[in-house]
PDB file of C-alpha atoms and ligand atoms in Angstrom:
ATOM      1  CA  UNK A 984    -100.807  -8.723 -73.697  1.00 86.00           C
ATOM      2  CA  UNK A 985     -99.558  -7.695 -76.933  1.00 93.00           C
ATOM      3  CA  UNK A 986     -96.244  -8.243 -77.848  1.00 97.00           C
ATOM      4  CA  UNK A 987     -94.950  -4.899 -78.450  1.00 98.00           C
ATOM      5  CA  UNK A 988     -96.708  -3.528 -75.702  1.00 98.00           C
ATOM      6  CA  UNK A 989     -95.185  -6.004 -73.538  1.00 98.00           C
ATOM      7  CA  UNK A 990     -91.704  -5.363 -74.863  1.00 98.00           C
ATOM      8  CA  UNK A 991     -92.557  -1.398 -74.473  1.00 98.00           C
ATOM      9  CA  UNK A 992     -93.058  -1.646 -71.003  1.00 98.00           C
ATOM     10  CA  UNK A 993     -89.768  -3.682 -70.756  1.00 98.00           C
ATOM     11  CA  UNK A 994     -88.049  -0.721 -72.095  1.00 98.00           C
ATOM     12  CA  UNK A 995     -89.460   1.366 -69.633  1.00 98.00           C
ATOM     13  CA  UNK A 996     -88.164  -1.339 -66.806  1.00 98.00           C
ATOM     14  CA  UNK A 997     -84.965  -1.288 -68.088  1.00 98.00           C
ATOM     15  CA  UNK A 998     -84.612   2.228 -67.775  1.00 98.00           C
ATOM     16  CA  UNK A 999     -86.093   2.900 -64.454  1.00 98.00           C
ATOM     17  CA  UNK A1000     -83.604  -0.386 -63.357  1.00 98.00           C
ATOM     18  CA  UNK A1001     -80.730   1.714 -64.786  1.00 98.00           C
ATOM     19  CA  UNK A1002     -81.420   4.633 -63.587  1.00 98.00           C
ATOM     20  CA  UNK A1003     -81.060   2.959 -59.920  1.00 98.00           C
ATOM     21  CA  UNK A1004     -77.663   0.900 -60.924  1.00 98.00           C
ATOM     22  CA  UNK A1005     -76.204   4.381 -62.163  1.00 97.00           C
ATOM     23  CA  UNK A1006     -77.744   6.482 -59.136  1.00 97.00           C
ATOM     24  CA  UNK A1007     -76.775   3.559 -56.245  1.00 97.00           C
ATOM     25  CA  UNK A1008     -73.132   4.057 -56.559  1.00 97.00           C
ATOM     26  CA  UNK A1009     -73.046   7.763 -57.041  1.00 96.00           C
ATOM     27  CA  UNK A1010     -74.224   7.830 -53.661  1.00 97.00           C
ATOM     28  CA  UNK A1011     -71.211   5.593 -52.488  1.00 97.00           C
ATOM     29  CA  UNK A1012     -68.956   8.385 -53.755  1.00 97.00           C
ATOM     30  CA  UNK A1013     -70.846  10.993 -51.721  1.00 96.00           C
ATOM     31  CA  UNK A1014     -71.263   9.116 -49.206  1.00 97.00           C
ATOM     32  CA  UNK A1015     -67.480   7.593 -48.173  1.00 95.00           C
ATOM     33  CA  UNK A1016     -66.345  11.415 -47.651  1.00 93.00           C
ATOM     34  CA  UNK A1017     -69.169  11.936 -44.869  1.00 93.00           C
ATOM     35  CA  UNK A1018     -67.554  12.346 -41.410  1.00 89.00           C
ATOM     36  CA  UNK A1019     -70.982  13.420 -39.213  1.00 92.00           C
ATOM     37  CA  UNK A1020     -73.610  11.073 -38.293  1.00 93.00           C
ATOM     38  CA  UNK A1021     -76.433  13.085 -39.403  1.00 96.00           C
ATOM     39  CA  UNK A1022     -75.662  13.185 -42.879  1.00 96.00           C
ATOM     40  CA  UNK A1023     -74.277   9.238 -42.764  1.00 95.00           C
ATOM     41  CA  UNK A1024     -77.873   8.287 -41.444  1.00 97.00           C
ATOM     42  CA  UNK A1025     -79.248  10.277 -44.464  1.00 97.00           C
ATOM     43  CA  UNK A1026     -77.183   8.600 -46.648  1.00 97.00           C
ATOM     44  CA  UNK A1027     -78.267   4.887 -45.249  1.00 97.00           C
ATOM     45  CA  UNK A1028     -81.407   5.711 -45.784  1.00 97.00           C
ATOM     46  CA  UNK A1029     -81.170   7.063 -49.294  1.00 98.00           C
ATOM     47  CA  UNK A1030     -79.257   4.008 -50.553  1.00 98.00           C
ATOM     48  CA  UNK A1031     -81.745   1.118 -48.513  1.00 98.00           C
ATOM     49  CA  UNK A1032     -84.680   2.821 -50.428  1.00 98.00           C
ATOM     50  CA  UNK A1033     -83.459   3.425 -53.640  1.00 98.00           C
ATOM     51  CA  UNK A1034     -81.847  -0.332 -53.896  1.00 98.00           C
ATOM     52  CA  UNK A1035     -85.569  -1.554 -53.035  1.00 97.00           C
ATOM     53  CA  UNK A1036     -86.989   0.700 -55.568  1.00 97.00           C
ATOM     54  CA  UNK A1037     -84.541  -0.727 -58.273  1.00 98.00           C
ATOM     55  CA  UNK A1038     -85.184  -4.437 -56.915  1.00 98.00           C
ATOM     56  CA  UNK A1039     -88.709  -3.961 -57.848  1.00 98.00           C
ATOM     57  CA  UNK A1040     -88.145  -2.309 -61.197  1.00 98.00           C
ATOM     58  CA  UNK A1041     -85.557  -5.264 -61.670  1.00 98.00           C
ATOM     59  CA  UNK A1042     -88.489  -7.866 -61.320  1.00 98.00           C
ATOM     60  CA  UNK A1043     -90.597  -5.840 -63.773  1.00 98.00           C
ATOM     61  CA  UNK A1044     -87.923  -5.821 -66.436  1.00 98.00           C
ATOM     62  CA  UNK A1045     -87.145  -9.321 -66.384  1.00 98.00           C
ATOM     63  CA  UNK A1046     -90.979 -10.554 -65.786  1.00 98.00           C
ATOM     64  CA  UNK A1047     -91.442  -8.840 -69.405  1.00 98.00           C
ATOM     65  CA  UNK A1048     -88.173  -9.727 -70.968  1.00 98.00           C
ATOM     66  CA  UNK A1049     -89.589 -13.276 -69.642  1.00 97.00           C
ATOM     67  CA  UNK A1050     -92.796 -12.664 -70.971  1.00 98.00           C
ATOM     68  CA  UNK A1051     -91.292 -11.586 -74.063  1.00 98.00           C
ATOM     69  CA  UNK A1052     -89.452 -15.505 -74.558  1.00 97.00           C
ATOM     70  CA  UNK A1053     -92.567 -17.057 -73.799  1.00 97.00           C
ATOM     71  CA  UNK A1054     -94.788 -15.291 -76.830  1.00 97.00           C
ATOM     72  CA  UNK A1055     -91.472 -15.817 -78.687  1.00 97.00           C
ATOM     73  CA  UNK A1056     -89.357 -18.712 -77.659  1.00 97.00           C
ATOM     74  CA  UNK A1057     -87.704 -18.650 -80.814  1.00 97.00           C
ATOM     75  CA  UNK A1058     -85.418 -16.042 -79.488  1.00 97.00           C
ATOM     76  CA  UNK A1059     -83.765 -18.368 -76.601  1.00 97.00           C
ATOM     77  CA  UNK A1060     -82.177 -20.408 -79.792  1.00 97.00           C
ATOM     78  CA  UNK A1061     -80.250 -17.659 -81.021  1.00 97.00           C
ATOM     79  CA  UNK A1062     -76.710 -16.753 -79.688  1.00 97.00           C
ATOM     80  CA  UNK A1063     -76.992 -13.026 -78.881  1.00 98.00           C
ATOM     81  CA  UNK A1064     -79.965 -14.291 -77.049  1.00 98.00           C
ATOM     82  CA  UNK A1065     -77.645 -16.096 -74.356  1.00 98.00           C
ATOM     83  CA  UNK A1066     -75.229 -13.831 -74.044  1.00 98.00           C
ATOM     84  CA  UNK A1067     -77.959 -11.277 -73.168  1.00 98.00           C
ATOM     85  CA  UNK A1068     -79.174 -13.693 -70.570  1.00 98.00           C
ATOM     86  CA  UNK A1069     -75.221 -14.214 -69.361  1.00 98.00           C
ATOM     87  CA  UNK A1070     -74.958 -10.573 -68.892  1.00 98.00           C
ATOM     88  CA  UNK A1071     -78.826 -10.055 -67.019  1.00 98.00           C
ATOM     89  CA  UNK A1072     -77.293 -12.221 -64.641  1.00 98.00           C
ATOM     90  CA  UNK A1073     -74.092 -10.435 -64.423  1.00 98.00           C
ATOM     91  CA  UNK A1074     -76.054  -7.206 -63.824  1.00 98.00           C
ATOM     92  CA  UNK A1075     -77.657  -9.011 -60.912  1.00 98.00           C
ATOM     93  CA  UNK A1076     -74.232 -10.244 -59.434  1.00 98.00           C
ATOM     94  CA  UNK A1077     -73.149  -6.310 -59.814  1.00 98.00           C
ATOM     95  CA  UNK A1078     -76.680  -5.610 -58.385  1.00 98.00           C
ATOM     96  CA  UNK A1079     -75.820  -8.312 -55.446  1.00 98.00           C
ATOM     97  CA  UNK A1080     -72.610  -6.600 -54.883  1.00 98.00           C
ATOM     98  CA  UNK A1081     -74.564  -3.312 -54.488  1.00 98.00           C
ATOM     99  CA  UNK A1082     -76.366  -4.200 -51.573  1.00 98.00           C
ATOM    100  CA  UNK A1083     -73.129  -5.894 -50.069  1.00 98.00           C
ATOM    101  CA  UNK A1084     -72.399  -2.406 -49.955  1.00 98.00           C
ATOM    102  CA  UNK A1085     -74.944  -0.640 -48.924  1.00 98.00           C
ATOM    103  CA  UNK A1086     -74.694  -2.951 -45.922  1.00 97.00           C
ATOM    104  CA  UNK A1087     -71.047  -2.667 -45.176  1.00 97.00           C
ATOM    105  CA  UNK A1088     -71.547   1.435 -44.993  1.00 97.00           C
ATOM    106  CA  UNK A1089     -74.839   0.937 -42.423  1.00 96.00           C
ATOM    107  CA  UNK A1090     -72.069  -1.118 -40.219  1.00 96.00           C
ATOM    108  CA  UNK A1091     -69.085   1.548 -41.172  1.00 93.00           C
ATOM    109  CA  UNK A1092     -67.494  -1.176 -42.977  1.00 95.00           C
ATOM    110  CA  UNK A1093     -66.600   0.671 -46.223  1.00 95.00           C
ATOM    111  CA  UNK A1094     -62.880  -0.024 -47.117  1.00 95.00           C
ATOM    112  CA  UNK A1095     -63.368   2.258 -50.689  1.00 96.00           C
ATOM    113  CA  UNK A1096     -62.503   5.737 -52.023  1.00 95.00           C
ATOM    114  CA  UNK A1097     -64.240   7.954 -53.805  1.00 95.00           C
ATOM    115  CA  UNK A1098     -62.061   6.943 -57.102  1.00 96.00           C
ATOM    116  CA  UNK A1099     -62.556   3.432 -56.724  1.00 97.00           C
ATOM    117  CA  UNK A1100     -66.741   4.237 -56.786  1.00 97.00           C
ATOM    118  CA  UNK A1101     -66.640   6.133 -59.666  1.00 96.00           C
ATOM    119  CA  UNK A1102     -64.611   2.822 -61.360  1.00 97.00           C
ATOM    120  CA  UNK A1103     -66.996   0.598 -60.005  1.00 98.00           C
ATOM    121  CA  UNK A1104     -69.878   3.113 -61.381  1.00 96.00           C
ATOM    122  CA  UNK A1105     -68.676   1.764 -64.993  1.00 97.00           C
ATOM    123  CA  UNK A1106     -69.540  -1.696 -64.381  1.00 98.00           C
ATOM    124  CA  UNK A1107     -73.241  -1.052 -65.507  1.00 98.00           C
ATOM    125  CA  UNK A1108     -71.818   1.422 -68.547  1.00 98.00           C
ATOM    126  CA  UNK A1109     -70.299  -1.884 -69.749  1.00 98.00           C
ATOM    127  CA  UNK A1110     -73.168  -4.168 -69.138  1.00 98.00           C
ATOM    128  CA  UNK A1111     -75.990  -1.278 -70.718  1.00 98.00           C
ATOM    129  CA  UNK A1112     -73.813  -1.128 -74.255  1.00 98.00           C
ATOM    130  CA  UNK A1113     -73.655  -4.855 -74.514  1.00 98.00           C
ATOM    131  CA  UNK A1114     -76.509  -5.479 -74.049  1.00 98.00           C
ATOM    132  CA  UNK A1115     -78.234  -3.115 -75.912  1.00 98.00           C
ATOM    133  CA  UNK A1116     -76.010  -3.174 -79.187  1.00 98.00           C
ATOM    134  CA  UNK A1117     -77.089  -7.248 -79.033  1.00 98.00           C
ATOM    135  CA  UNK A1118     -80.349  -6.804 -78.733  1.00 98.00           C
ATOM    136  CA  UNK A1119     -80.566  -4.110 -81.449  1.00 97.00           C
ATOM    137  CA  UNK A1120     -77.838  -5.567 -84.105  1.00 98.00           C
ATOM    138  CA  UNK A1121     -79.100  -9.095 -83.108  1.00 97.00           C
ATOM    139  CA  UNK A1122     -75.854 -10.203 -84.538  1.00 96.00           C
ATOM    140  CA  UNK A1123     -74.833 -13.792 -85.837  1.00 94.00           C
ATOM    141  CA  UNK A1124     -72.013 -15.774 -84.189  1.00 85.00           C
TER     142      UNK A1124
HETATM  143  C1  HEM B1263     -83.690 -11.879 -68.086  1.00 94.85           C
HETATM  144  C2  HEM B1263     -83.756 -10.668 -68.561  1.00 94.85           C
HETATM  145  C3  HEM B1263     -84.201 -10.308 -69.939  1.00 94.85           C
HETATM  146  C4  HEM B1263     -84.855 -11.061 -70.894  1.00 94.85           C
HETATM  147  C5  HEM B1263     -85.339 -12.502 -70.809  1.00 94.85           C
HETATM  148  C6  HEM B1263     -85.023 -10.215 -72.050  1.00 94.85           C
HETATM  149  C7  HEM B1263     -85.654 -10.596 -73.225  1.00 94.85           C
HETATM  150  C8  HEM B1263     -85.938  -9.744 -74.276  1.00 94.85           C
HETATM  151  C9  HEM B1263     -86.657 -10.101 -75.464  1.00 94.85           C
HETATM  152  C10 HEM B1263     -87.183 -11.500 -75.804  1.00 94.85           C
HETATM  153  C11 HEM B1263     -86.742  -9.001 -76.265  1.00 94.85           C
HETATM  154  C12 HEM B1263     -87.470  -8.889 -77.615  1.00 94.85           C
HETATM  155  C13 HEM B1263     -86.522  -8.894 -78.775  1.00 94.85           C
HETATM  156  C14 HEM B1263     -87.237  -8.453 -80.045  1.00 94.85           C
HETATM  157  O1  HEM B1263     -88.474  -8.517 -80.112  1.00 94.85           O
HETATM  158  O2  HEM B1263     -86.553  -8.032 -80.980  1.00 94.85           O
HETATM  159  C15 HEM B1263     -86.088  -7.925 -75.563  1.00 94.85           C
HETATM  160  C16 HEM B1263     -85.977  -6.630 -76.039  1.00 94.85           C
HETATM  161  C17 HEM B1263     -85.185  -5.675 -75.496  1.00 94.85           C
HETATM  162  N1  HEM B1263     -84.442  -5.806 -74.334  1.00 94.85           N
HETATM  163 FE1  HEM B1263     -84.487  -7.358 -73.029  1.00 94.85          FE
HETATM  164  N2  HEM B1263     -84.461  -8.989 -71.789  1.00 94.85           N
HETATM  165  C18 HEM B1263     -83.935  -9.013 -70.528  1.00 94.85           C
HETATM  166  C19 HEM B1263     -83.243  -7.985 -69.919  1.00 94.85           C
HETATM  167  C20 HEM B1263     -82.847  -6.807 -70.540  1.00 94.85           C
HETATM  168  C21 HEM B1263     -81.900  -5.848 -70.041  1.00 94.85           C
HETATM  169  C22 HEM B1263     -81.161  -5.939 -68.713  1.00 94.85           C
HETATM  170  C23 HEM B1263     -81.789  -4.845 -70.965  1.00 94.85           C
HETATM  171  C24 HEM B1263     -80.943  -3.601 -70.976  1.00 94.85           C
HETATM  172  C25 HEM B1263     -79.733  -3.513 -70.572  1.00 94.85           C
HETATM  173  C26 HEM B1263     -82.676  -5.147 -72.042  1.00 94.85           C
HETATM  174  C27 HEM B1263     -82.861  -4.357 -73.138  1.00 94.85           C
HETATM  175  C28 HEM B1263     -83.739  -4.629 -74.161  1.00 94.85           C
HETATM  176  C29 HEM B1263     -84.040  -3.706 -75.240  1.00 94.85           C
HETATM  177  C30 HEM B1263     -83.464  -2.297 -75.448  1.00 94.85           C
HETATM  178  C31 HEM B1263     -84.957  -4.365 -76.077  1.00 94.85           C
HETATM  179  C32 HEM B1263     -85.614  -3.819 -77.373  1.00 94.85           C
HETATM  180  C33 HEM B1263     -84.873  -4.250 -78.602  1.00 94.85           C
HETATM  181  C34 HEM B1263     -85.578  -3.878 -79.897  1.00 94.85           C
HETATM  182  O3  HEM B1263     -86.807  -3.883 -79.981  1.00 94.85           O
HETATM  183  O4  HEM B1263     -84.889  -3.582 -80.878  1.00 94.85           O
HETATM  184  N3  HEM B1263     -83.290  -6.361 -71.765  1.00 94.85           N
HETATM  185  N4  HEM B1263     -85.596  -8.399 -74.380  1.00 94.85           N
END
């Protein structure tokens, strides 16, 4: 495939992969001030189908960023390169740490507030500037 079509559809991965990360814990902050069953049952199900929906826009974004290094393996040489990398895979420890909890609410586990979720829901923020502004300014260390 051609490069920039493969790095277009990254784009697109990315954002469907954010959209879950920002979405997931929302939910969380909904969801810890629930008190019936019905509406915690609803809430397990939202969050185990929109974490597998992001999983699988997660593989899509990094099978073309990895496509992306193999047409151009240039790019692994530069520094802003591996700190990109270091940061993908702090995404997926945040990502990780999302289904942790997902699981601890489907065994009434949670031990968090509302205002702790909506601290936690920066995480991402953090990662998406980061990541973006080095991948954009491609700056040299
Ligand atoms: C292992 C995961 C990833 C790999 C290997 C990877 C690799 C790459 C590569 C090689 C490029 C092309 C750079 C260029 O042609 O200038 C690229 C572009 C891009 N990546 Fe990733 N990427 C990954 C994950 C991500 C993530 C998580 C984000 C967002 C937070 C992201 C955002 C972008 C953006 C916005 C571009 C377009 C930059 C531009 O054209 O100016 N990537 N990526």
């Amino acid at each position: 495939m051609p490069y920039l079509w493969l790095k277009a559809l990254h784009i697109i991965f990315v954002v469907a992969w954010f959209a879950g990360l920002f979405y997931l814990p929302r939910l969380f902050v909904y969801h810890c001030d629930v008190d019936d069953s019905v509406a915690n049952a609803r809430f397990q199900l939202m969050e185990r189908r929109l974490y597998l929906f992001t999983l699988m826009n997660t593989a899509m974004a990094v099978a073309c960023g990895a496509g992306l290094v193999i047409e151009q393996p240039f790019w692994l040489t530069q520094t802003w390169m591996q700190i990109k990398v270091a940061l993908v895979l702090a995404l997926l420890g945040f990502q990780w740490s999302c289904w942790r909890l997902v699981v601890a609410f489907r065994e009434g586990r949670n031990q968090h507030d509302g205002r702790w979720y909506r601290w936690y829901n920066e995480i991402p923020t953090v990662l998406l500037f980061a990541i973006v502004i080095l991948v954009v300014v491609k700056p040299a260390f």
